[in-house]
Coordinates of C-alpha atoms in Angstrom, one line a residue:
M1 CA 74.0 7.2 -122.1
R2 CA 76.8 5.8 -120.0
F3 CA 76.6 8.7 -117.7
S4 CA 72.9 7.9 -117.1
L5 CA 73.5 4.2 -116.6
R6 CA 76.2 5.1 -114.1
K7 CA 73.8 7.3 -112.1
V8 CA 71.1 4.6 -112.2
L9 CA 73.6 2.0 -110.9
K10 CA 74.8 4.3 -108.2
A11 CA 71.2 5.1 -107.1
T12 CA 70.4 1.4 -107.1
I13 CA 73.4 0.6 -104.8
I14 CA 72.4 3.4 -102.4
L15 CA 68.8 2.1 -102.2
G16 CA 70.0 -1.4 -101.7
L17 CA 72.3 -0.3 -98.8
V18 CA 69.4 1.6 -97.2
L19 CA 67.2 -1.5 -97.6
V20 CA 69.8 -3.8 -96.0
F21 CA 70.3 -1.3 -93.2
N22 CA 66.5 -1.2 -92.5
V23 CA 66.3 -5.0 -92.5
V24 CA 69.3 -5.3 -90.1
L25 CA 67.6 -2.7 -87.8
V26 CA 64.3 -4.6 -87.7
L27 CA 66.1 -7.9 -87.0
Y28 CA 68.1 -6.2 -84.2
R29 CA 65.0 -4.9 -82.5
D30 CA 63.2 -8.2 -82.8
G31 CA 66.3 -9.8 -81.4
E32 CA 66.2 -7.5 -78.4
K33 CA 62.5 -8.4 -77.9
Y34 CA 63.5 -12.1 -78.1
T35 CA 66.3 -11.6 -75.6
H36 CA 63.8 -9.9 -73.2
R37 CA 61.3 -12.7 -73.6
R38 CA 64.0 -15.4 -73.0
V39 CA 65.2 -13.6 -69.8
F40 CA 62.0 -12.3 -68.3
G41 CA 59.4 -14.6 -70.0
D42 CA 56.6 -13.8 -72.5
S43 CA 54.2 -13.3 -69.7
F44 CA 53.9 -13.2 -65.9
G45 CA 53.3 -16.9 -66.1
A46 CA 57.0 -17.5 -67.2
Y47 CA 58.1 -15.2 -64.4
E48 CA 55.9 -17.2 -62.0
K49 CA 57.4 -20.5 -63.3
R50 CA 61.0 -19.3 -62.6
Y51 CA 60.6 -17.3 -59.4
G52 CA 57.5 -18.9 -57.8
V53 CA 55.2 -15.9 -58.1
N54 CA 51.6 -16.4 -59.3
K55 CA 50.0 -13.4 -61.1
D56 CA 46.3 -13.9 -60.7
R57 CA 45.9 -16.7 -58.1
P58 CA 48.0 -17.7 -55.1
V59 CA 48.3 -21.4 -54.4
D60 CA 45.5 -21.1 -51.9
I61 CA 43.5 -24.2 -52.1
N62 CA 40.6 -22.6 -50.3
M63 CA 37.2 -23.8 -51.7
G64 CA 35.9 -21.3 -54.2
A65 CA 38.1 -18.5 -52.8
K66 CA 38.3 -15.3 -54.8
P67 CA 41.7 -14.8 -56.4
L68 CA 43.9 -12.4 -54.6
S69 CA 45.5 -9.4 -56.3
V70 CA 49.2 -9.4 -56.8
Q71 CA 49.6 -7.0 -53.9
D72 CA 47.4 -9.1 -51.5
F73 CA 49.3 -12.3 -52.6
H74 CA 52.6 -10.7 -51.7
R75 CA 51.3 -9.9 -48.3
V76 CA 49.7 -13.3 -47.6
Q77 CA 52.4 -15.6 -49.1
R78 CA 55.9 -15.0 -47.8
S79 CA 57.4 -16.8 -50.8
A80 CA 55.8 -14.4 -53.3
K81 CA 58.6 -12.0 -53.8
S82 CA 59.8 -9.8 -56.6
M83 CA 62.9 -11.0 -58.4
P84 CA 65.7 -11.6 -55.9
D85 CA 68.5 -9.1 -56.0
E86 CA 71.1 -11.7 -57.1
H87 CA 68.9 -12.8 -60.0
H88 CA 68.4 -9.1 -61.0
R89 CA 72.2 -8.5 -61.1
L90 CA 72.8 -11.7 -63.1
V91 CA 70.0 -10.9 -65.5
V92 CA 71.6 -7.5 -66.2
A93 CA 74.9 -9.2 -66.5
K94 CA 73.5 -11.7 -69.0
I95 CA 72.1 -9.0 -71.2
T96 CA 75.5 -7.2 -70.9
H97 CA 77.2 -10.4 -72.0
R98 CA 75.0 -10.5 -75.1
N99 CA 76.5 -7.2 -76.1
G100 CA 80.0 -8.6 -75.8
F101 CA 81.1 -8.2 -72.2
G102 CA 82.4 -11.1 -70.1
S103 CA 81.3 -14.8 -69.8
Q104 CA 81.6 -15.4 -66.0
A105 CA 78.3 -13.8 -65.2
T106 CA 76.5 -15.8 -67.9
K107 CA 78.0 -19.0 -66.5
K108 CA 77.0 -18.1 -63.0
F109 CA 73.5 -17.2 -64.2
K110 CA 73.0 -20.6 -65.9
T111 CA 74.2 -22.4 -62.7
L112 CA 71.9 -20.4 -60.5
N113 CA 69.0 -20.9 -62.8
K114 CA 69.6 -24.6 -62.9
H115 CA 69.4 -24.9 -59.2
N116 CA 66.1 -22.8 -59.2
K117 CA 64.2 -25.1 -61.5
E118 CA 60.6 -25.6 -60.8
T119 CA 59.7 -28.2 -58.2
E120 CA 58.9 -31.6 -59.7
L121 CA 57.3 -34.6 -58.1
S122 CA 60.7 -36.2 -57.8
D123 CA 61.7 -33.3 -55.5
V124 CA 59.1 -34.4 -52.9
F125 CA 59.5 -37.1 -50.2
I126 CA 56.0 -38.4 -49.2
S127 CA 56.0 -40.6 -46.1
V128 CA 53.0 -42.5 -44.9
K129 CA 52.8 -43.7 -41.3
T130 CA 51.2 -47.1 -40.9
T131 CA 51.2 -50.3 -38.8
N132 CA 51.0 -54.0 -39.5
K133 CA 47.3 -54.0 -38.5
F134 CA 46.4 -52.0 -41.5
H135 CA 48.7 -53.5 -44.2
Q136 CA 45.9 -55.4 -45.8
S137 CA 43.1 -52.8 -45.5
R138 CA 44.4 -49.2 -45.5
V139 CA 47.7 -49.6 -47.3
R140 CA 46.4 -51.9 -50.1
L141 CA 43.6 -49.3 -50.6
L142 CA 46.1 -46.5 -51.1
L143 CA 48.1 -48.9 -53.3
K144 CA 45.2 -49.0 -55.8
T145 CA 44.5 -45.3 -55.7
W146 CA 46.7 -42.3 -55.2
F147 CA 49.9 -44.2 -54.7
I148 CA 49.8 -45.0 -58.4
L149 CA 50.5 -41.4 -59.1
A150 CA 53.4 -41.0 -56.7
R151 CA 54.9 -44.5 -56.7
E152 CA 58.5 -43.4 -56.9
V153 CA 58.4 -40.8 -54.2
T154 CA 56.2 -42.4 -51.5
Y155 CA 57.4 -44.5 -48.7
F156 CA 55.4 -46.4 -46.0
F157 CA 56.8 -46.5 -42.5
S158 CA 55.5 -49.5 -40.5
D159 CA 56.5 -51.6 -37.5
S160 CA 57.0 -55.0 -39.1
D161 CA 58.2 -56.7 -42.3
D162 CA 55.7 -57.7 -45.0
P163 CA 57.6 -59.1 -48.1
D164 CA 54.5 -59.4 -50.2
L165 CA 53.3 -55.9 -49.6
N166 CA 56.8 -54.5 -49.9
K167 CA 57.1 -56.1 -53.4
L168 CA 53.8 -54.4 -54.5
L169 CA 55.2 -51.1 -53.1
G170 CA 58.4 -51.4 -55.1
G171 CA 60.5 -51.9 -52.0
H172 CA 59.1 -48.8 -50.4
L173 CA 57.9 -50.4 -47.1
I174 CA 60.3 -49.5 -44.3
N175 CA 60.2 -51.5 -41.1
T176 CA 61.0 -48.9 -38.4
N177 CA 61.2 -51.6 -35.6
C178 CA 59.1 -49.2 -33.5
S179 CA 56.3 -50.5 -31.3
S180 CA 52.9 -51.4 -32.9
V181 CA 51.1 -49.8 -30.0
H182 CA 49.3 -46.6 -30.8
N183 CA 50.9 -44.3 -28.3
R184 CA 53.1 -41.2 -28.3
Q185 CA 56.4 -43.2 -28.0
A186 CA 55.6 -45.4 -31.0
L187 CA 54.3 -42.5 -33.1
C188 CA 57.3 -40.3 -32.3
C189 CA 59.6 -43.2 -33.1
K190 CA 58.1 -43.6 -36.6
M191 CA 58.1 -39.9 -37.2
A192 CA 61.8 -39.7 -36.2
I193 CA 62.7 -42.3 -38.8
E194 CA 60.5 -40.6 -41.4
Y195 CA 62.4 -37.3 -40.7
D196 CA 65.8 -38.9 -40.9
S197 CA 64.9 -40.7 -44.1
F198 CA 63.9 -37.4 -45.7
I199 CA 67.1 -35.7 -44.6
E200 CA 69.1 -38.5 -46.2
S201 CA 67.0 -38.2 -49.5
N202 CA 68.3 -34.7 -50.2
K203 CA 64.8 -33.8 -51.6
R204 CA 63.2 -30.4 -51.4
W205 CA 60.0 -31.2 -49.5
F206 CA 59.1 -33.5 -46.7
C207 CA 55.3 -34.3 -46.7
H208 CA 53.9 -36.6 -44.0
M209 CA 50.6 -38.5 -44.4
D210 CA 48.7 -41.1 -42.4
D211 CA 47.5 -44.4 -43.9
D212 CA 43.8 -43.3 -43.8
T213 CA 44.5 -40.2 -46.0
Y214 CA 43.8 -39.8 -49.7
V215 CA 46.3 -37.5 -51.4
N216 CA 45.4 -35.5 -54.5
V217 CA 49.0 -35.7 -55.9
P218 CA 48.8 -33.1 -58.7
K219 CA 47.2 -30.6 -56.4
L220 CA 49.9 -31.3 -53.7
L221 CA 52.6 -30.5 -56.3
T222 CA 50.8 -27.4 -57.5
M223 CA 50.7 -26.2 -53.9
L224 CA 54.3 -26.8 -53.2
R225 CA 55.3 -24.9 -56.4
G226 CA 53.9 -21.8 -54.7
Y227 CA 56.6 -21.9 -52.0
N228 CA 60.4 -21.7 -52.0
H229 CA 62.0 -24.8 -50.5
R230 CA 65.1 -22.7 -49.6
E231 CA 62.9 -20.7 -47.2
D232 CA 61.4 -21.9 -44.0
W233 CA 57.9 -23.3 -44.6
Y234 CA 55.7 -25.4 -42.4
L235 CA 52.5 -26.1 -44.4
G236 CA 49.4 -27.8 -42.9
K237 CA 46.2 -27.3 -41.1
P238 CA 45.6 -27.2 -37.3
S239 CA 42.8 -29.3 -35.8
L240 CA 42.2 -26.6 -33.1
K241 CA 41.1 -23.0 -33.4
H242 CA 43.7 -21.9 -30.9
P243 CA 47.3 -22.9 -30.1
I244 CA 47.7 -25.8 -27.8
E245 CA 48.8 -25.0 -24.3
I246 CA 51.0 -27.2 -22.1
M247 CA 53.0 -26.9 -18.9
D248 CA 56.5 -25.5 -19.4
R249 CA 58.7 -28.2 -17.8
D250 CA 61.7 -25.8 -17.9
K251 CA 59.7 -23.2 -16.0
P252 CA 57.5 -24.9 -13.3
G253 CA 54.1 -23.2 -12.9
Q254 CA 54.2 -21.6 -16.3
K255 CA 52.5 -22.6 -19.5
L256 CA 53.7 -22.4 -23.1
A257 CA 51.6 -22.4 -26.3
F258 CA 52.3 -23.3 -29.9
W259 CA 50.5 -24.2 -33.2
F260 CA 50.8 -27.6 -34.9
A261 CA 49.5 -29.1 -38.1
T262 CA 47.5 -32.2 -37.5
G263 CA 49.1 -35.3 -38.9
G264 CA 45.8 -36.7 -40.0
A265 CA 45.4 -34.0 -42.6
G266 CA 49.1 -34.2 -43.6
F267 CA 51.7 -31.5 -43.6
C268 CA 54.8 -30.4 -45.6
I269 CA 58.1 -29.0 -44.4
S270 CA 60.7 -27.3 -46.7
R271 CA 64.2 -28.6 -46.7
S272 CA 65.5 -25.3 -45.3
L273 CA 63.3 -25.6 -42.2
A274 CA 63.9 -29.3 -41.9
L275 CA 67.7 -28.7 -41.7
K276 CA 67.2 -26.2 -38.9
M277 CA 65.2 -28.9 -37.0
M278 CA 68.2 -31.3 -36.9
P279 CA 69.5 -30.3 -33.4
Y280 CA 66.0 -31.2 -32.0
A281 CA 64.8 -33.9 -34.3
S282 CA 67.6 -35.9 -36.0
G283 CA 69.1 -39.2 -34.7
G284 CA 66.1 -39.9 -32.5
R285 CA 66.0 -36.6 -30.8
L286 CA 62.4 -36.1 -31.9
M287 CA 61.5 -39.0 -29.5
T288 CA 63.2 -37.1 -26.7
M289 CA 61.3 -34.0 -27.5
G290 CA 58.1 -35.9 -27.5
E291 CA 58.8 -37.4 -24.1
K292 CA 59.6 -33.9 -22.8
I293 CA 56.3 -32.4 -23.8
R294 CA 54.4 -35.8 -23.5
L295 CA 52.6 -35.3 -26.7
P296 CA 52.4 -37.4 -30.0
D297 CA 54.4 -36.9 -33.2
D298 CA 52.5 -34.1 -34.9
C299 CA 52.4 -32.0 -31.8
T300 CA 56.1 -32.6 -31.3
I301 CA 56.8 -31.4 -34.8
G302 CA 54.8 -28.2 -34.1
Y303 CA 56.6 -27.7 -30.8
I304 CA 60.0 -27.8 -32.5
I305 CA 59.0 -25.6 -35.4
D306 CA 56.6 -23.1 -33.8
Y307 CA 57.8 -22.8 -30.3
I308 CA 61.6 -23.5 -30.4
L309 CA 62.5 -22.3 -33.9
K310 CA 59.8 -19.5 -33.9
K311 CA 58.7 -20.4 -37.5
P312 CA 55.0 -20.0 -38.0
L313 CA 52.6 -22.5 -39.3
T314 CA 51.2 -21.6 -42.7
V315 CA 47.6 -22.8 -42.9
V316 CA 46.5 -24.4 -46.1
D317 CA 42.8 -25.1 -46.2
G318 CA 43.2 -27.8 -48.8
F319 CA 44.4 -30.3 -46.1
H320 CA 41.5 -32.2 -44.5
S321 CA 41.6 -34.5 -41.5
H322 CA 39.1 -36.8 -39.9
L323 CA 38.7 -34.3 -37.1
E324 CA 36.7 -31.9 -39.3
A325 CA 33.2 -32.3 -40.8
L326 CA 34.3 -33.8 -44.1
W327 CA 30.7 -34.1 -45.4
L328 CA 30.6 -30.3 -45.6
I329 CA 33.1 -30.2 -48.5
H330 CA 31.1 -29.2 -51.6
P331 CA 31.4 -31.7 -54.4
N332 CA 32.2 -29.0 -56.9
N333 CA 35.4 -28.2 -54.9
L334 CA 36.8 -31.7 -54.6
Q335 CA 39.4 -31.2 -57.3
H336 CA 40.8 -28.2 -55.5
Q337 CA 41.6 -30.0 -52.2
I338 CA 44.9 -31.7 -51.4
T339 CA 44.1 -34.4 -48.8
F340 CA 41.0 -36.2 -47.4
S341 CA 40.7 -38.5 -44.5
Y342 CA 37.8 -40.4 -42.9
S343 CA 36.7 -41.8 -39.6
R344 CA 33.8 -43.6 -37.9
Y345 CA 32.0 -42.3 -34.8
G346 CA 29.8 -45.1 -33.5
D347 CA 27.6 -46.2 -36.4
K348 CA 28.2 -42.9 -38.3
M349 CA 30.9 -42.4 -40.9
N350 CA 32.6 -39.0 -41.3
T351 CA 33.5 -39.0 -45.0
V352 CA 33.5 -36.8 -48.0
N353 CA 30.1 -36.7 -49.7
V354 CA 31.0 -37.9 -53.2
P355 CA 29.0 -40.2 -55.5
G356 CA 30.7 -43.3 -56.8
F357 CA 30.9 -46.8 -55.4
T358 CA 28.3 -48.0 -52.9
E359 CA 28.9 -47.5 -49.2
L360 CA 29.4 -51.3 -48.9
E361 CA 32.1 -51.2 -51.6
D362 CA 33.7 -48.0 -50.5
P363 CA 32.9 -47.0 -46.9
S364 CA 35.9 -44.6 -46.7
R365 CA 35.0 -43.0 -50.0
I366 CA 38.7 -43.0 -51.0
K367 CA 38.0 -45.1 -54.1
S368 CA 35.1 -42.8 -55.1
I369 CA 37.2 -39.7 -54.6
H370 CA 40.0 -41.2 -56.7
C371 CA 37.6 -42.1 -59.5
F372 CA 36.0 -38.7 -59.5
L373 CA 39.4 -37.0 -59.8
F374 CA 40.8 -39.6 -62.2
P375 CA 37.9 -41.4 -64.0
T376 CA 40.1 -43.0 -66.6
F377 CA 41.7 -45.5 -64.2
R378 CA 40.8 -49.1 -64.7
E379 CA 39.3 -49.5 -61.3
C380 CA 36.9 -46.7 -62.0
K381 CA 35.2 -48.5 -64.8
K382 CA 33.3 -50.6 -62.2
I383 CA 31.2 -47.5 -61.4
K384 CA 28.2 -48.0 -63.7
L385 CA 25.6 -45.4 -62.6
Q386 CA 27.8 -42.4 -61.8
T387 CA 28.2 -40.2 -64.9
L388 CA 29.3 -36.6 -65.1
A389 CA 25.7 -35.6 -65.4
T390 CA 24.9 -37.5 -62.3
F391 CA 27.7 -35.8 -60.4
I392 CA 26.6 -32.3 -61.6
S393 CA 23.1 -33.0 -60.5
A394 CA 24.3 -34.2 -57.1
A395 CA 26.4 -31.0 -56.7
N396 CA 23.5 -28.7 -57.6
H397 CA 21.3 -30.4 -55.0
F398 CA 24.0 -30.8 -52.5
Q399 CA 22.9 -31.0 -48.9
P400 CA 25.2 -31.7 -46.0
V401 CA 24.7 -35.2 -44.5
E402 CA 23.4 -35.1 -41.0
T403 CA 25.4 -36.7 -38.2

């Protein structure tokens, strides 16, 4: 009887050890999967978040554009790369460290990953060029609309003091002491100070806007997340279908050509590229360059970037200036656009065709655009007749307004 009990006990111990071994093996395999998920992400979305790559859709704000394949996206967007070699080495080192080898690689990996965090709104410097003439009209309109969403990162560059407005803007009204005349010298003067202010801010992105421009702040941030601020990026939209041609003052009798992003639509410059511009733009040099080519601020920026530095303009269709037919933007695509401007030609208004406030209440349509994108804001409750059903009906029967 004892012999039998001993055998049973021995068999039980063996079975228990086998069971424990199997449990440990399962946990080990799950742990490996967990490690893989932590390093590489559960999906391509996590990979995108860390390295700026988008699996199914590039950050192309084109209206209704068909999503590009991963291969097409890699060709179109220069920032859409595979994992950088240094990251790959450090990822391998991190996995190695988990198996008991070294701590320096892990420390370096954490430091590198910290500096490659996803771009946040606080990483963006938004500058708005304005003048005293428009403090009460244009600036106060922006103050009640998109500025609410980017209060901490938006600065207005004007040509005079305005204590009351500055208080409403949280101290973000900057008197450049430039001329209030709308000419190239005054425009380049303000742009030079906008640029220097960005350099001093140490932020990732410099985005210039005009005071007659509405900015879809969430979409702007989404767009910027598709690009690496450590690379040279000049993002915007030209107002011409061809590069601008001017006389080359260094070579009499010859012409030079370059592309530029129109300031009326807004444009963004990565910090890497902005730093390369310093010999030609910092400390007031931008004004000198503007005088050399005798063109305004946005053209001067394009001249420095495209012609001197040989960095191409990346066209982003989501930027819209008053120089294009804004009424052609389909209502269903408003939420996909980044900026909207407006203008008047005689008795005709060139504006986005969006329902909302009456033309008397909102001739620029900026308030109506804001309330369509963000209907929960207090100011939007004044719209009584425009419901979602009304908007859908308007979109389905959309007809471009004649001009």
